[in-house]
Coordinates of C-alpha atoms and ligand atoms in Angstrom, one line a residue:
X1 CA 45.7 254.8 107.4
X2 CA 46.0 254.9 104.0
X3 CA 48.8 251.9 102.9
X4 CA 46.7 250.0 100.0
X5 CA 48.3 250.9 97.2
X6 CA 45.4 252.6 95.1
X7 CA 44.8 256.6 95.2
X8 CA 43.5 260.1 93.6
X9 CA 45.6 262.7 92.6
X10 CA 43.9 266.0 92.7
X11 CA 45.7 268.3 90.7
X12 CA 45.5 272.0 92.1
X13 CA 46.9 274.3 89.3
X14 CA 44.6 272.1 86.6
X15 CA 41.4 272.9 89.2
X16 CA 42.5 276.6 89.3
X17 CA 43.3 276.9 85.4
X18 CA 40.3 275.7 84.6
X19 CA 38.1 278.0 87.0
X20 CA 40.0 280.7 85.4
X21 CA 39.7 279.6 81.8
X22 CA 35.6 279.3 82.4
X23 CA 35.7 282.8 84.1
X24 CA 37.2 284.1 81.4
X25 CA 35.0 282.5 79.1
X26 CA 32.0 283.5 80.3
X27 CA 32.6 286.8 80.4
X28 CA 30.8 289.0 82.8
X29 CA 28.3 286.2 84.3
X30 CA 28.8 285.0 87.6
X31 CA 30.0 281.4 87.6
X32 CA 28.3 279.0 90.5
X33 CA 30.9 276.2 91.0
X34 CA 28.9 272.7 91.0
X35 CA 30.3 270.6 93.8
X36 CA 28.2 267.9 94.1
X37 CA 28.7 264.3 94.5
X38 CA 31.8 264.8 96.2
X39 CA 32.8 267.5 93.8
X40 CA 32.3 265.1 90.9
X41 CA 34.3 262.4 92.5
X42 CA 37.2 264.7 93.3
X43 CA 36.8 265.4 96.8
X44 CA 34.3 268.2 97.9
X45 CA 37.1 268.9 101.3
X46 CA 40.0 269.7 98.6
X47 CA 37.9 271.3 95.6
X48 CA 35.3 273.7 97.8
X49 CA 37.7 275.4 99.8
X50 CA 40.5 275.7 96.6
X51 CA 37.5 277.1 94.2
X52 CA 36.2 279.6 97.0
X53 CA 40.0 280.5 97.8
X54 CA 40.2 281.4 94.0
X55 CA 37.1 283.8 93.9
X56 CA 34.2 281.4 93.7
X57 CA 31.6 282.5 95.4
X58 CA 28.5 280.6 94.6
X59 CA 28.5 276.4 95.1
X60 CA 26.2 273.9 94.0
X61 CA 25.4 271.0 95.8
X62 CA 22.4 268.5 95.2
X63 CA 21.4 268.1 98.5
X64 CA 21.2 269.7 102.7
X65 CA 23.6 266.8 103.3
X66 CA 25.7 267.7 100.7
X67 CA 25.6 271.2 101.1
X68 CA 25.8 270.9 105.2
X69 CA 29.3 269.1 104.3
X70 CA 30.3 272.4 102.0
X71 CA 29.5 274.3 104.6
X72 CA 32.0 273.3 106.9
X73 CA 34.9 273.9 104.4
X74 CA 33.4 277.2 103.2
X75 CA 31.8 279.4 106.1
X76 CA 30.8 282.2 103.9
X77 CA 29.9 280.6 100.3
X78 CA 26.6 281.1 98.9
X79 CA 25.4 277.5 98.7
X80 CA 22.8 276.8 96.3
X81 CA 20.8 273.2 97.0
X82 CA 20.1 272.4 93.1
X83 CA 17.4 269.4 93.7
X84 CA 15.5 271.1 96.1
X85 CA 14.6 269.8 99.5
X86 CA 13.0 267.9 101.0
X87 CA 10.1 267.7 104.4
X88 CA 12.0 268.4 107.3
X89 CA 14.9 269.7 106.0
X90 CA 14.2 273.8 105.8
X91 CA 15.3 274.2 109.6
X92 CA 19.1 272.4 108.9
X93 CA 18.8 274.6 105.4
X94 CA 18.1 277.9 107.5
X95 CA 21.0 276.7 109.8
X96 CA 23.3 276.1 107.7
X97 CA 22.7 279.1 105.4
X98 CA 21.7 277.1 102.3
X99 CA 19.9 278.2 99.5
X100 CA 17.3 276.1 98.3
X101 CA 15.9 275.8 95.0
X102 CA 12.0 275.7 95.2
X103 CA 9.4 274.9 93.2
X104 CA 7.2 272.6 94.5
X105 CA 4.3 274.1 97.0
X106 CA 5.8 272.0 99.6
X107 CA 9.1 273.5 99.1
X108 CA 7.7 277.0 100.2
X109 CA 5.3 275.0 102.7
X110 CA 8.0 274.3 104.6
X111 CA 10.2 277.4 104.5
X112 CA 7.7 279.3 105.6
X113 CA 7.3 277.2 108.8
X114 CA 10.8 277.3 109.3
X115 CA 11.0 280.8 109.2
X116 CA 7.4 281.9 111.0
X117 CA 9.1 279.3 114.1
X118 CA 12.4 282.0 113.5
X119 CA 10.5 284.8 113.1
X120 CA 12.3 285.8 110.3
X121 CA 11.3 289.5 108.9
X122 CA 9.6 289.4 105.5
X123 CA 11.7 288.4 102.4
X124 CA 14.9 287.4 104.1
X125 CA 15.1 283.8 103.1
X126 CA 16.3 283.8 99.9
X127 CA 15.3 281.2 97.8
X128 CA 15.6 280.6 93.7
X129 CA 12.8 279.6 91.9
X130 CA 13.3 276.9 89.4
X131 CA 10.9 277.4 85.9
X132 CA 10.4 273.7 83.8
X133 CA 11.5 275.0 80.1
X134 CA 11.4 271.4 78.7
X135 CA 13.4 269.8 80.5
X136 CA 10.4 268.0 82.9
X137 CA 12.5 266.7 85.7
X138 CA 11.9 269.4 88.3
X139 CA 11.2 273.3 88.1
X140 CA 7.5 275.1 87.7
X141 CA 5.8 273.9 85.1
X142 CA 5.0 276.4 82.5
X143 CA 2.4 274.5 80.9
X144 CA -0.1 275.4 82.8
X145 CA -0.1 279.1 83.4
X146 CA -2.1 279.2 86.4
X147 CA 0.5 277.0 88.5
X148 CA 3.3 279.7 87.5
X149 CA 0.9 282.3 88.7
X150 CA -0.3 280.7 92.0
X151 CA 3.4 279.9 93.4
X152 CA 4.5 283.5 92.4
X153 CA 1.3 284.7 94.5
X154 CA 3.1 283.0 97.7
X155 CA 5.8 285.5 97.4
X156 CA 4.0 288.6 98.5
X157 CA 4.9 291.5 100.8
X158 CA 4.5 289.6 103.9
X159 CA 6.2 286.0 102.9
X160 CA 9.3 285.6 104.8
X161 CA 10.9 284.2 101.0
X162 CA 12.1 286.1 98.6
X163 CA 13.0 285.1 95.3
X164 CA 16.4 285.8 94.7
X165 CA 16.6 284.2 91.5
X166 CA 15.2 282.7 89.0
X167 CA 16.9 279.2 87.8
X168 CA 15.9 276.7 84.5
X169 CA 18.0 274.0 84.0
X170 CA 18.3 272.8 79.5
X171 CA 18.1 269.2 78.3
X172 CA 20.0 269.4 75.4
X173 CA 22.9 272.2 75.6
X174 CA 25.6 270.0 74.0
X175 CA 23.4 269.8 70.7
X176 CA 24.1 272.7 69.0
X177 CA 21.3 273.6 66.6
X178 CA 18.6 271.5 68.7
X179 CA 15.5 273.7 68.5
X180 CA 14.4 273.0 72.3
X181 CA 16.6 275.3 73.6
X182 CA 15.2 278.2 71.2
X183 CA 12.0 276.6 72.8
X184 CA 13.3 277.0 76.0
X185 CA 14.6 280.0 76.0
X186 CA 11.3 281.4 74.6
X187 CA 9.1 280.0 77.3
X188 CA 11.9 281.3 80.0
X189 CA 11.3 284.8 78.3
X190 CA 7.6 284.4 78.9
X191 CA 7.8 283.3 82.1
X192 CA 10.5 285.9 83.3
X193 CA 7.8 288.7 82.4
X194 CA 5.3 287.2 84.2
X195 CA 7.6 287.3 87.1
X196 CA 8.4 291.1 87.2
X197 CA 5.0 292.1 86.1
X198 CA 3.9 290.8 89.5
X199 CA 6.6 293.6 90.8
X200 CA 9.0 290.4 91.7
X201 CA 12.5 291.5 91.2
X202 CA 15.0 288.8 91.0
X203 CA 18.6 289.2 91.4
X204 CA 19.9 286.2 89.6
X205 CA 19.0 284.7 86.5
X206 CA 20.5 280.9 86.9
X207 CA 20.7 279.2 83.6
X208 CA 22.9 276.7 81.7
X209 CA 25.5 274.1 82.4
X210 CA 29.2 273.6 81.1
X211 CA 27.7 273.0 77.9
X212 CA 25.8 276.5 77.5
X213 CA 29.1 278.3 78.8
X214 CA 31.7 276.7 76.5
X215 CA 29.1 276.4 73.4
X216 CA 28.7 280.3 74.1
X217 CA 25.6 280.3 71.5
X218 CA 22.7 281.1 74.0
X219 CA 24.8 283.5 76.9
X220 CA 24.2 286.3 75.2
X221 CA 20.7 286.0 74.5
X222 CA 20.4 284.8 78.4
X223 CA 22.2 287.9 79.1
X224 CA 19.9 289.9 77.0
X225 CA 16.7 287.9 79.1
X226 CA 18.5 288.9 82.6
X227 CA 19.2 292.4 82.1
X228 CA 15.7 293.0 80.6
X229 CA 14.5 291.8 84.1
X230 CA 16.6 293.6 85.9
X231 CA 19.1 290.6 86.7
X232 CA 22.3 289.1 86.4
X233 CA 23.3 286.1 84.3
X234 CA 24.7 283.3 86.6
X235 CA 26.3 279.8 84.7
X236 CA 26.6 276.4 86.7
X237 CA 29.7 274.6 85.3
X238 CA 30.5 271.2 86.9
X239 CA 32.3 269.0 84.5
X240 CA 34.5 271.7 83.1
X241 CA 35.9 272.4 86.2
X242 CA 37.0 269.3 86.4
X243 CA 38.7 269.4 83.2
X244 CA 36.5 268.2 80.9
X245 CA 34.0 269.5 77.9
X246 CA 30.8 268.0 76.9
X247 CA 31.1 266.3 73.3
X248 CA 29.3 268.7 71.3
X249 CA 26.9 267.4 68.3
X250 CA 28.0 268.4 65.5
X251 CA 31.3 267.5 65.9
X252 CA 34.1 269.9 65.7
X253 CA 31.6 273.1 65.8
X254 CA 32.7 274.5 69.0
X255 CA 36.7 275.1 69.7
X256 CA 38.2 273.6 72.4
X257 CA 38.4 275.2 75.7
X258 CA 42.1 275.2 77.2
X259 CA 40.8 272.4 80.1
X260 CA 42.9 269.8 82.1
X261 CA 41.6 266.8 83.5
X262 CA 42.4 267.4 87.5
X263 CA 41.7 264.0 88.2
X264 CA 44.6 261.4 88.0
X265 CA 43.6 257.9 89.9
X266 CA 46.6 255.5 90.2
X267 CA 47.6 252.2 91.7
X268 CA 50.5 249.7 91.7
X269 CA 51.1 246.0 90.5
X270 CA 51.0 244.1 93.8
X271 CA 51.5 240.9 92.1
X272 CA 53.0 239.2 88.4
X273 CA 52.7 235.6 87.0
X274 CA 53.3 233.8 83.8
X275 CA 50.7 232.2 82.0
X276 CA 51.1 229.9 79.0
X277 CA 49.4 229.7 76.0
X278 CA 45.9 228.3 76.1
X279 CA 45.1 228.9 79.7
X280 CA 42.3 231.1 81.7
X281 CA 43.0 234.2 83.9
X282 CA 39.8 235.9 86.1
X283 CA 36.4 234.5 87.2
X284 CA 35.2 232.3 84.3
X285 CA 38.3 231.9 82.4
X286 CA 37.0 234.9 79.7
X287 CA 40.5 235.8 79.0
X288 CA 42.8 233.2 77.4
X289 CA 45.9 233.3 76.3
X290 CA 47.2 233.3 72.9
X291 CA 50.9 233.2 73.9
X292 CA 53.0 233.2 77.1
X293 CA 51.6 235.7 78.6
X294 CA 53.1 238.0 81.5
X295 CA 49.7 239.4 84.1
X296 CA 49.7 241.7 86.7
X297 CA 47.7 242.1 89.3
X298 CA 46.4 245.9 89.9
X299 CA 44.8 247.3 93.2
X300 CA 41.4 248.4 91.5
X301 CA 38.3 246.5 91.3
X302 CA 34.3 247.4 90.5
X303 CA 34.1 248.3 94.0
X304 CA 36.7 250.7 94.1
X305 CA 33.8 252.2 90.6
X306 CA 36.3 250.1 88.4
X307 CA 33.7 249.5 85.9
X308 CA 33.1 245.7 85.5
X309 CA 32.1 246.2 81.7
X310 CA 36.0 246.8 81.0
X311 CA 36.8 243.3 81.5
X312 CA 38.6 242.5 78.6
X313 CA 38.1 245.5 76.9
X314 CA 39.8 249.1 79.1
X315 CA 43.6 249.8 79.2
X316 CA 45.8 250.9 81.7
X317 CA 49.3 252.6 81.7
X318 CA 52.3 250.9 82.8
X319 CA 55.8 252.0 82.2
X320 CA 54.7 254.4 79.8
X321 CA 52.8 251.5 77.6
X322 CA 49.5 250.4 77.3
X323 CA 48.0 247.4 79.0
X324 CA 45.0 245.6 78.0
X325 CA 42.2 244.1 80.7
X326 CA 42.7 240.3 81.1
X327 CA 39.6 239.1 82.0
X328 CA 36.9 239.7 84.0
X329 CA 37.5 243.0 86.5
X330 CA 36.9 241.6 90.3
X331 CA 35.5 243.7 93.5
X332 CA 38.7 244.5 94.5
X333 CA 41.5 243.6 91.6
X334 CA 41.8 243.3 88.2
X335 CA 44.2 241.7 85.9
X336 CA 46.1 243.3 83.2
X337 CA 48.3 242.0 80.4
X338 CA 51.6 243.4 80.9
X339 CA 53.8 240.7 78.4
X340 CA 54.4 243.7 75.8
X341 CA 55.5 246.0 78.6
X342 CA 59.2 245.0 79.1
X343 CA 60.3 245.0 82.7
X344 CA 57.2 245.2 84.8
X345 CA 57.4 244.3 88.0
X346 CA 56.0 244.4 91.2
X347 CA 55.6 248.2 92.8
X348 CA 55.3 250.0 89.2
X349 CA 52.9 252.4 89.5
X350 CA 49.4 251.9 87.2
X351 CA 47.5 255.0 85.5
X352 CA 43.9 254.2 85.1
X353 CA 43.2 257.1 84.5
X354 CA 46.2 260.5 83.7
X355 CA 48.7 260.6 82.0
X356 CA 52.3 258.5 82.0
X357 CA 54.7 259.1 79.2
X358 CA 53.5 260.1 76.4
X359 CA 50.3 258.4 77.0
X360 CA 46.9 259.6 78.5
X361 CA 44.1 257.7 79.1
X362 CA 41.1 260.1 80.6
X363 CA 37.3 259.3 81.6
X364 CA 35.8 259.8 78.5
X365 CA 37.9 256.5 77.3
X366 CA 36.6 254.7 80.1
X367 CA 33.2 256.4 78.8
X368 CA 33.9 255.1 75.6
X369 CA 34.3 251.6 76.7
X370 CA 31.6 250.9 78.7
X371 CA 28.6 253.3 76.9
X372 CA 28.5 255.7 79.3
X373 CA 29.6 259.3 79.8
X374 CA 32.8 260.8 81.4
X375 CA 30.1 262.3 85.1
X376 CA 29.1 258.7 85.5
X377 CA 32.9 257.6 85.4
X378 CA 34.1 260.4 88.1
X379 CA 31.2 259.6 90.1
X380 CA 31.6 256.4 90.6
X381 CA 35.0 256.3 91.7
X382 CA 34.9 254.8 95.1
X383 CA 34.8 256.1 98.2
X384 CA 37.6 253.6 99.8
X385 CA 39.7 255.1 97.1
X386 CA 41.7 258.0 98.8
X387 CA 41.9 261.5 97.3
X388 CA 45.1 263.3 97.8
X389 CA 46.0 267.4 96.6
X390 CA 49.5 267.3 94.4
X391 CA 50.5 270.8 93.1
Ligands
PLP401 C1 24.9 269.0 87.7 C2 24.3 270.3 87.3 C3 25.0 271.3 86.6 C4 26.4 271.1 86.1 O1 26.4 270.5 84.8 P1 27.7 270.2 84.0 O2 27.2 269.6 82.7 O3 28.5 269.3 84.8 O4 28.4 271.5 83.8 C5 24.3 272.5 86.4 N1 23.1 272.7 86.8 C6 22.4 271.7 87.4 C7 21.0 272.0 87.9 C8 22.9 270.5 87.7 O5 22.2 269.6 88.3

């Protein structure tokens, strides 16, 4: 039952457009669609199976939960696990057919188990080993040669893994002329011929985000590093997918990518009053009024991932207009100021995020407003919030 009046539009053609705008963008790599998070907020059971219809046929999930869910909406994606595993979870990977990314000993500790209870035949679990360029969060650390060397040693004839392909992950793609990706991209060059002088011959060479794909600058060379080892160059856009691009520093350096936000979230006024000048509206009285002043009430709060730092300070959309955020933003409601929106009433439908009019008001505004960035936005838009397709 679905009857409060507070939903998601997920647009279809803007999801589709975008996948093919990034395809074409990145040329000949192979493009692994990041789903995670509920496909950024989006829904994973509407965006998986639309992105695998259209050609995709690599995922990214963060977890065997998450990619367990992708799995039943897309029976024969490849489904890569991009924060690795962890103990316990290599059986439900190996029954689920998930990819994991590896690079801690445990990680292969416990693969191996799971497939010597199988008795799977040497080098059929495919698995794709992460390398630490500078990013330290996860991945082999290259600064120690030795632990490079003694993980690749686990891979040998007998191993029932098999390194499909080699991933790195860079901290700082949206900076365009930031010299720790040259950094990077040096000490994954290094590490890439340590891997095939071992005789290792990976398929995949799984670098860069949205940022590295619509930037451009570093696929080339990335090409040049995979075909030099034998591989293939494979991108992982999330955010552009979802229609929208990283903010590039410097400004203005990189054109803009033909992207549509697919995300529209919407609710109603359920509720209107008149305040006159001088008085309070919303916990603690923070907004007062300067004039008579029209409010309505809105179907949104902080626990629908209404951010409570807009209080006072976001905008909605209402009869093509702008409304300000009166006060304080509750768990479940918020007030706006509607008294410079002639006609409002009860039932008019509220953009907080999308477009209505002329006007559009996206998650990198809300980003704006509260000091964040447009992922944390999507990602925190609640789950009691339904998600519906619209063409
Ligand atoms: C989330 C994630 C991505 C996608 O990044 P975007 O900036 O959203 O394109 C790519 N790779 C890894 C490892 C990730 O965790």
């Amino acid at each position: 039952m679905n009857t409060r009046p507070a939903w998601v539009e997920i647009s279809r053609q803007h999801l589709l457009a975008n996948h093919r705008a990034l395809r074409t963008h990145a040329g000949g790599a192979e493009l692994l669609a990041v789903v995670k998070a509920n496909a950024y907020g989006h829904g994973l059971e509407h965006c998986a199976p639309l992105l695998t219809n259209a050609g995709a046929e690599w995922l990214g999930v963060t977890c065997a939960e998450e990619g367990a869910a992708a799995r039943r909406f897309c029976r024969s994606s490849r489904i890569l696990v991009l924060s690795g595993l962890w103990k316990g979870e290599a059986e439900a990977a190996i029954e689920y057919g998930l990819t994991p990314v590896v690079w801690e000993r445990f990680h292969l500790d416990e693969f191996e188990a799971a497939a010597h209870r199988r008795r799977l035949a040497p080098g059929s679990v495919a698995v794709h080993l992460e390398l630490d360029t500078g990013m330290a969060r996860q991945g082999v650390s290259l600064n120690d040669p030795c632990a490079l060397d003694a993980i690749l040693a686990r891979f040998d004839a007998a191993s029932p893994l098999r390194i499909e392909g080699v991933m790195t992950h860079f901290s700082s793609p949206e900076m365009l002329d930031d010299p720790a990706t040259a950094e990077s991209l040096m000490r994954l060059e290094h590490a890439l011929e340590r891997i095939t002088a071992r005789g290792l011959r990976p398929r995949w060479l799984n670098a860069g985000n949205s940022a590295t794909l619509l930037a451009g600058r570093d696929t080339a060379a990335l090409d040049a590093l995979a075909t030099k080892a034998g591989a293939r160059l494979m991108l992982r856009p999330g955010l552009s997918l979802y229609g929208y691009a990283p903010r590039f520093l410097p400004a203005g350096q990189i054109e803009a990518a033909p992207l549509e936000p697919v995300l529209s979230w919407k609710t109603r006024i359920v509720s209107l009053r008149t305040i006159e000048a001088g008085q309070t509206a919303g916990y603690n009285g923070t907004f007062r009024a300067r004039r008579r002043t029209q409010l309505a009430l809105i179907a949104a709060g902080y626990a629908d991932g209404l951010n409570r730092l807009l209080s006072n300070r976001g905008e909605v959309l209402v009869r093509g207009l702008r409304a300000p955020i009166a006060g304080r933003v509750s768990m479940d409601q918020t007030i706006v100021d509607v008294t410079d929106v002639p006609g409002a009433e009860i039932g008019d439908e509220v953009v907080l995020i999308g477009r209505q009019g002329g006007q559009r008001i996206d998650a990198c505004d809300h980003a704006d407003w509260i000091g964040s960035i447009p992922y944390e936005v999507l990602t925190s838009i609640g789950a009691r919030v339904p998600r519906l397709t619209v063409e």
